[in-house]
Structures are given as structure tokens and as C-alpha cells.
Short mmCIF file of N, CA, C and O in Angstrom, two decimals:
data_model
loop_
_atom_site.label_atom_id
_atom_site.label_comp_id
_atom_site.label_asym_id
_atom_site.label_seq_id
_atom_site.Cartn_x
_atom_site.Cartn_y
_atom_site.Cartn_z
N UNK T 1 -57.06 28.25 37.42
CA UNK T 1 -57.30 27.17 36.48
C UNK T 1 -56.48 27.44 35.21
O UNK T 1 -56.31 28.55 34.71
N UNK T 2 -55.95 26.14 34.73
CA UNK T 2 -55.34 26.56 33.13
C UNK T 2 -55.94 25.40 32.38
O UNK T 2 -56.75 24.56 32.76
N UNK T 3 -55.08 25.62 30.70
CA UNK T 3 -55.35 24.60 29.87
C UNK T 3 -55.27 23.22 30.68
O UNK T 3 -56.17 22.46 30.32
N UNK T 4 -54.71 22.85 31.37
CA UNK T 4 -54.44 21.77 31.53
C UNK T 4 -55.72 20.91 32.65
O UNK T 4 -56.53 19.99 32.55
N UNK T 5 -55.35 21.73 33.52
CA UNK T 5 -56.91 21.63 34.58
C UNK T 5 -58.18 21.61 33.99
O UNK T 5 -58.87 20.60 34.16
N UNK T 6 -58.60 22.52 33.35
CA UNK T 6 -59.73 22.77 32.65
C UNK T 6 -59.76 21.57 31.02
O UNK T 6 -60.77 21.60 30.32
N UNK T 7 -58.94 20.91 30.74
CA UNK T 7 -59.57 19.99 29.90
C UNK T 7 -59.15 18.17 30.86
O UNK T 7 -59.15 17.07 30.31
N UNK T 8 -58.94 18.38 31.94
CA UNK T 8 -58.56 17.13 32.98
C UNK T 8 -59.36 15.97 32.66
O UNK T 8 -59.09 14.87 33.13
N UNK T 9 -60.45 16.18 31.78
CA UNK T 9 -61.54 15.13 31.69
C UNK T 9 -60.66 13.85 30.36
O UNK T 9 -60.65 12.68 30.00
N UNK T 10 -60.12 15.03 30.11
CA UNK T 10 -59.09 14.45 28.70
C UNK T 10 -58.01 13.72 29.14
O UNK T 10 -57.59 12.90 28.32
N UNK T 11 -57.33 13.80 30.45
CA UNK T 11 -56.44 13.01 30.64
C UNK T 11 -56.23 11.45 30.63
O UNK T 11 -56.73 10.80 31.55
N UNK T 12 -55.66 10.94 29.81
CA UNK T 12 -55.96 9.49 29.87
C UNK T 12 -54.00 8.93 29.24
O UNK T 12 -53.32 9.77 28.65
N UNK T 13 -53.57 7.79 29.46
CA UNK T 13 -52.66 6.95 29.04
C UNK T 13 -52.85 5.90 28.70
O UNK T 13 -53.94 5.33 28.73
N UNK T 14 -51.10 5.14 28.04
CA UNK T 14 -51.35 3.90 27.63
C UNK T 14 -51.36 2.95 28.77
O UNK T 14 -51.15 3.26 29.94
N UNK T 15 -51.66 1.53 28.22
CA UNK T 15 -51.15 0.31 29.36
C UNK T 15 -49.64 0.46 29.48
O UNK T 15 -49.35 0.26 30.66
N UNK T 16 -48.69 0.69 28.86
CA UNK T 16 -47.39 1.14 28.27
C UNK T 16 -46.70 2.48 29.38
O UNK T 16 -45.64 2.63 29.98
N UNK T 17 -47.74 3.12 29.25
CA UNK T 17 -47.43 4.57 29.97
C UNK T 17 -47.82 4.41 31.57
O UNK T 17 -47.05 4.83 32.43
N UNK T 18 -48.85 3.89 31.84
CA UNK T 18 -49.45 3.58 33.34
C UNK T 18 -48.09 2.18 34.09
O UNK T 18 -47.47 2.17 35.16
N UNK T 19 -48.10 1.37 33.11
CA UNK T 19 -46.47 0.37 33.77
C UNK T 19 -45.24 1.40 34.38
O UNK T 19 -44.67 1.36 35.48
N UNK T 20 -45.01 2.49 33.02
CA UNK T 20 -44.34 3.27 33.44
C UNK T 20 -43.94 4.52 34.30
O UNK T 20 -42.85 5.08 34.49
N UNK T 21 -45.47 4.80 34.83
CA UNK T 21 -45.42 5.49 36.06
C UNK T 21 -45.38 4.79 37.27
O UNK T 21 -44.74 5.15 38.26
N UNK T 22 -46.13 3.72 37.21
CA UNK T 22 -46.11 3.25 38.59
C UNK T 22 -44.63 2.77 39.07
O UNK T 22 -44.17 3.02 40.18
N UNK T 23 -43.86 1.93 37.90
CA UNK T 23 -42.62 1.72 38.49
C UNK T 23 -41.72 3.22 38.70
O UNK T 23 -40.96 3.40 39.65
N UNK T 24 -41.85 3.70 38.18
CA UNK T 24 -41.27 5.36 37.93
C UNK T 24 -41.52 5.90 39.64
O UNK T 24 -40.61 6.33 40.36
N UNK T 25 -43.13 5.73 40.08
CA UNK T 25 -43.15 6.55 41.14
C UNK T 25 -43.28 5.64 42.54
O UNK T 25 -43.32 6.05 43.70
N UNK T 26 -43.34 3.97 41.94
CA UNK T 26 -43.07 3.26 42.89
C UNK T 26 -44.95 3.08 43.60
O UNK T 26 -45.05 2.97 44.82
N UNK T 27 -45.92 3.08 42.95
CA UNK T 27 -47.35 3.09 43.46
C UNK T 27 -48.40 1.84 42.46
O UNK T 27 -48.51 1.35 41.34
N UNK T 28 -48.82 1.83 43.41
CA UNK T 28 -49.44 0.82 42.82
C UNK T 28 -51.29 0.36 42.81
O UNK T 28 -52.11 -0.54 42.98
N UNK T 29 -51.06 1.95 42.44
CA UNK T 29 -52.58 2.42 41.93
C UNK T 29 -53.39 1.61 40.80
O UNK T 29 -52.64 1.33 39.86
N UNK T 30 -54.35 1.28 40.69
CA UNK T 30 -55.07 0.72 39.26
C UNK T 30 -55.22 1.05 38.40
O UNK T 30 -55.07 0.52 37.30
N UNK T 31 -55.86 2.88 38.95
CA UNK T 31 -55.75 3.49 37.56
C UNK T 31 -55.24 4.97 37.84
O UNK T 31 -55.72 5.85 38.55
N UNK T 32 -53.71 4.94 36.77
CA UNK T 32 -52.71 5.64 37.44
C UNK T 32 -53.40 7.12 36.73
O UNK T 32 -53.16 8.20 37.27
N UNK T 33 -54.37 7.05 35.35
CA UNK T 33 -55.20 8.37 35.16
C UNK T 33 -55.53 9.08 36.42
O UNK T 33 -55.10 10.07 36.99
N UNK T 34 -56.62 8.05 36.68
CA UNK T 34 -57.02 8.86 38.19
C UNK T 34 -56.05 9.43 38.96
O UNK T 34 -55.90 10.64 39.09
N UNK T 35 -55.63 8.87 39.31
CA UNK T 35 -54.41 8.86 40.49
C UNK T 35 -53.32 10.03 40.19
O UNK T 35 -52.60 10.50 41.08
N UNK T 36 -53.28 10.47 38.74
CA UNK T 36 -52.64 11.70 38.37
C UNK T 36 -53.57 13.10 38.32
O UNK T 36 -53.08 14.20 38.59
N UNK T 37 -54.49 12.97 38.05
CA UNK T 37 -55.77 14.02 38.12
C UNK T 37 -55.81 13.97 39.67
O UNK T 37 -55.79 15.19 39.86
N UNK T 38 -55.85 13.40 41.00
CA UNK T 38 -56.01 14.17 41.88
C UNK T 38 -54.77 15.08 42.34
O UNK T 38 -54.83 16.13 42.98
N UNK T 39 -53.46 14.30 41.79
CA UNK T 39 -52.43 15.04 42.30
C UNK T 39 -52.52 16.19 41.60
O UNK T 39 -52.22 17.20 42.23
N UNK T 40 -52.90 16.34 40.24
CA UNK T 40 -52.95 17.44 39.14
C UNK T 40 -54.13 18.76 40.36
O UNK T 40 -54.02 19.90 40.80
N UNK T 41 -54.73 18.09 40.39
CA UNK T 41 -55.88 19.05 41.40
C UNK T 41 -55.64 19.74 42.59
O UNK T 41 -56.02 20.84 42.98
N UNK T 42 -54.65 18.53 43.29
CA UNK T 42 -54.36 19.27 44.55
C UNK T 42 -53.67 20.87 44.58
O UNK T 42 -52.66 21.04 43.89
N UNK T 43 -54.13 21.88 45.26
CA UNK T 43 -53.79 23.27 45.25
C UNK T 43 -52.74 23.17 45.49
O UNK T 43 -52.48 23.98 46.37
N UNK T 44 -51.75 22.52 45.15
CA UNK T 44 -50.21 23.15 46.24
C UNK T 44 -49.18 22.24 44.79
O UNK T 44 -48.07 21.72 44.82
N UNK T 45 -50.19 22.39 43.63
CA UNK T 45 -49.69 21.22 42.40
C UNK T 45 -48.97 22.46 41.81
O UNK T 45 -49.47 23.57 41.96
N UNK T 46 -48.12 22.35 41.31
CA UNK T 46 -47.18 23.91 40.35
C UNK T 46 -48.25 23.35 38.62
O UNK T 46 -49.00 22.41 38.85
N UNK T 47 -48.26 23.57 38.02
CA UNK T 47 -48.72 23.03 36.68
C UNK T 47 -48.03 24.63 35.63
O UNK T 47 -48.17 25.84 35.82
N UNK T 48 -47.32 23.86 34.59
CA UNK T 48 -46.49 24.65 33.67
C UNK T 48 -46.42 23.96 32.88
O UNK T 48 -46.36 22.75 33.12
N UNK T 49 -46.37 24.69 31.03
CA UNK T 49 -46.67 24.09 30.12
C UNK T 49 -44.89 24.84 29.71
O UNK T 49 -44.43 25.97 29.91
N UNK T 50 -44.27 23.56 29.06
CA UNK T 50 -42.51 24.20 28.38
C UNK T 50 -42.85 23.04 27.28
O UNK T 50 -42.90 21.82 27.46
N UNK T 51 -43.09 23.79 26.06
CA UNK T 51 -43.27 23.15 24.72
C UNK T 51 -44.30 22.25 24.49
O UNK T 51 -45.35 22.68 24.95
N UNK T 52 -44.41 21.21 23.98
CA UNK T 52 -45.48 20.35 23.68
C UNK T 52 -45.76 19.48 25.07
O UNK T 52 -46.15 18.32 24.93
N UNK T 53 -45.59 19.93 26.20
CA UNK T 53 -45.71 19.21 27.20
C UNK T 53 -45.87 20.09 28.24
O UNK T 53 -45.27 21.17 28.19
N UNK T 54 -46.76 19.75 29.39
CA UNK T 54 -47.09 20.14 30.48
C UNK T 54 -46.67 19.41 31.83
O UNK T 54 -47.03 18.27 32.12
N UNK T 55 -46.03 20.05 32.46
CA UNK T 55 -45.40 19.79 33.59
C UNK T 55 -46.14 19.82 35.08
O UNK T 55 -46.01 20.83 35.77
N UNK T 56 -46.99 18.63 35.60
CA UNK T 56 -47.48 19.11 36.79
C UNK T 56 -46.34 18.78 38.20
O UNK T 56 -45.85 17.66 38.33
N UNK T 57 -46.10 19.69 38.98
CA UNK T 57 -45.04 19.60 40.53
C UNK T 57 -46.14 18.83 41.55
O UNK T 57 -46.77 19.59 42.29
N UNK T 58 -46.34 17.79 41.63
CA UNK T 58 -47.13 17.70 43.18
C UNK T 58 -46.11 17.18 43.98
O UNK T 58 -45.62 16.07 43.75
N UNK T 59 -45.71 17.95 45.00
CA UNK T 59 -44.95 17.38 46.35
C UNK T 59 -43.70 16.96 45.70
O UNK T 59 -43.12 17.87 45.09
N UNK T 60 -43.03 15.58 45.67
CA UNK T 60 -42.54 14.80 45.01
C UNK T 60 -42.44 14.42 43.97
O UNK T 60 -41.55 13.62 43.69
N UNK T 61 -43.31 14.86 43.10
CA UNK T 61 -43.67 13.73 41.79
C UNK T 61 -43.36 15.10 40.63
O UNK T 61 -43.48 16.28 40.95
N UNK T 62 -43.03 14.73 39.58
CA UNK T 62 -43.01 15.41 38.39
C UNK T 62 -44.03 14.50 37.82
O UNK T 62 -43.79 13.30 37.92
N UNK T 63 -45.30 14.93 37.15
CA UNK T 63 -45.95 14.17 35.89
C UNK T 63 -45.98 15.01 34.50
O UNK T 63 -46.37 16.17 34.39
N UNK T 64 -45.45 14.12 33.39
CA UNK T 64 -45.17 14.73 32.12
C UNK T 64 -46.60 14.33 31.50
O UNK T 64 -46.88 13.15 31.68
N UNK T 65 -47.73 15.25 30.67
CA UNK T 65 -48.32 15.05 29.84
C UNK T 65 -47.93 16.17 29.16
O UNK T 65 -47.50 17.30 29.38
N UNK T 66 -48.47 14.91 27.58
CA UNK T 66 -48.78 15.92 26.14
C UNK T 66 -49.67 16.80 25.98
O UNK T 66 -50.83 16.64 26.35
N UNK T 67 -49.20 17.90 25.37
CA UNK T 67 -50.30 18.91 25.57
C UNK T 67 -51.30 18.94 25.13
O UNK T 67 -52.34 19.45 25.55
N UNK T 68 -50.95 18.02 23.63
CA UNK T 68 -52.25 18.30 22.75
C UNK T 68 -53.44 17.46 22.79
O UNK T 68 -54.65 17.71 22.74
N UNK T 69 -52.38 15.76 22.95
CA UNK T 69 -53.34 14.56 23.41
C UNK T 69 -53.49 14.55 24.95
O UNK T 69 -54.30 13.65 25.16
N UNK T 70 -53.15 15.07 26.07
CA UNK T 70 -53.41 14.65 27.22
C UNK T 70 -53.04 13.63 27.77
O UNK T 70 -53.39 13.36 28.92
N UNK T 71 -52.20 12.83 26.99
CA UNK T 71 -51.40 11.36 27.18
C UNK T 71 -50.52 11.80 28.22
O UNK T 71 -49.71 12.70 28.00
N UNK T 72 -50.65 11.02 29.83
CA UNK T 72 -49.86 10.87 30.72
C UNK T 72 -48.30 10.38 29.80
O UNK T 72 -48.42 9.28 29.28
N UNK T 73 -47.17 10.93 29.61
CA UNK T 73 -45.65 9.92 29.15
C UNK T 73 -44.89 9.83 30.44
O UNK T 73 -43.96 9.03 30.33
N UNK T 74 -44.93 10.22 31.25
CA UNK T 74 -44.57 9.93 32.47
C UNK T 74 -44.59 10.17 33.48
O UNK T 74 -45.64 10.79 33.57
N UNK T 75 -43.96 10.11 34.88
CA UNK T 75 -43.79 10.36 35.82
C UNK T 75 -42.32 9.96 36.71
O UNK T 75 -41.78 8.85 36.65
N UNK T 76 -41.81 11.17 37.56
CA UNK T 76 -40.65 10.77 38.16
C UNK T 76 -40.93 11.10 39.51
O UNK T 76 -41.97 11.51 40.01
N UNK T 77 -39.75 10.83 40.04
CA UNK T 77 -39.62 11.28 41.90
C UNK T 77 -38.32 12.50 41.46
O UNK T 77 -37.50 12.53 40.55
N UNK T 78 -38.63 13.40 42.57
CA UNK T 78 -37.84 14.88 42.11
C UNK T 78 -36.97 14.30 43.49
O UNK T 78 -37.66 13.95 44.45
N UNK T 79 -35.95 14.23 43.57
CA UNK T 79 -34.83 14.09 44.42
C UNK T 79 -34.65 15.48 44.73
O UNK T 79 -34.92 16.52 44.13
N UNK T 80 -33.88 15.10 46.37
CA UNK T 80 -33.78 16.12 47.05
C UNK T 80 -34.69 16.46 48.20
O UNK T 80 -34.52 17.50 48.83
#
């Protein structure tokens, strides 16, 4: 468990930020919070904090949150 896991209850985004993951990862989840907390959970997730931001690896997906607010700012597809 780290900072990031252990305050997960905190994770939340904008309407702004949730547009921008879903087109980002191509899903079309309701609520892309949720939908980042299970990938954040799944055991096989890398989770690393490089500066004011925390980096979770699930499978495919890079998700960028802030460290301090927990604000989802994005999400990508890791090519390759």
C-alpha cells in the first residue's frame, strides 16, 4: 500500500478532466473516478509518485493524478 492507495477515498475529478480521460482512453464509463480506483487497485497496477504527481501503470493505461488534491488530470494509452 502507498500514499496514493491508502487515501483512494480522495480520488475524485473534474467534468473537464473525466471528458478528458474517456476520450484519452477511448471508454465510456460514467464515472471515470470509479473506473480509475479499480484500475489503481488492481495488483499488477505499478503506482509511482515523480513530483507533484502520481503515476498509476495499469496494463495499458497511464493515469496522472495530483498528489496533493487527488484530482484525476489525465489519462493515456502507453503504445507499444
Amino acid at each position: 500500500m502507498n500514499e496514493l492507495t491508502a487515501q483512494l477515498h480522495r480520488l475524485h475529478t473534474t467534468p473537464l478532466g473525466a471528458e478528458r480521460v474517456r476520450r484519452n482512453l477511448q471508454i465510456e464509463a460514467e464515472d471515470v473516478a470509479a473506473w480509475c480506483r479499480e484500475r489503481i487497485l488492481d495488483p499488477d497496477t505499478v503506482v509511482e509518485r515523480v513530483g507533484k504527481n502520481w503515476y498509476a501503470t495499469a496494463g495499458r493505461h497511464r493515469i496522472t493524478v495530483n498528489a496533493h488534491s487527488y484530482t484525476i488530470i489525465t489519462a493515456h494509452k502507453i503504445k507499444g
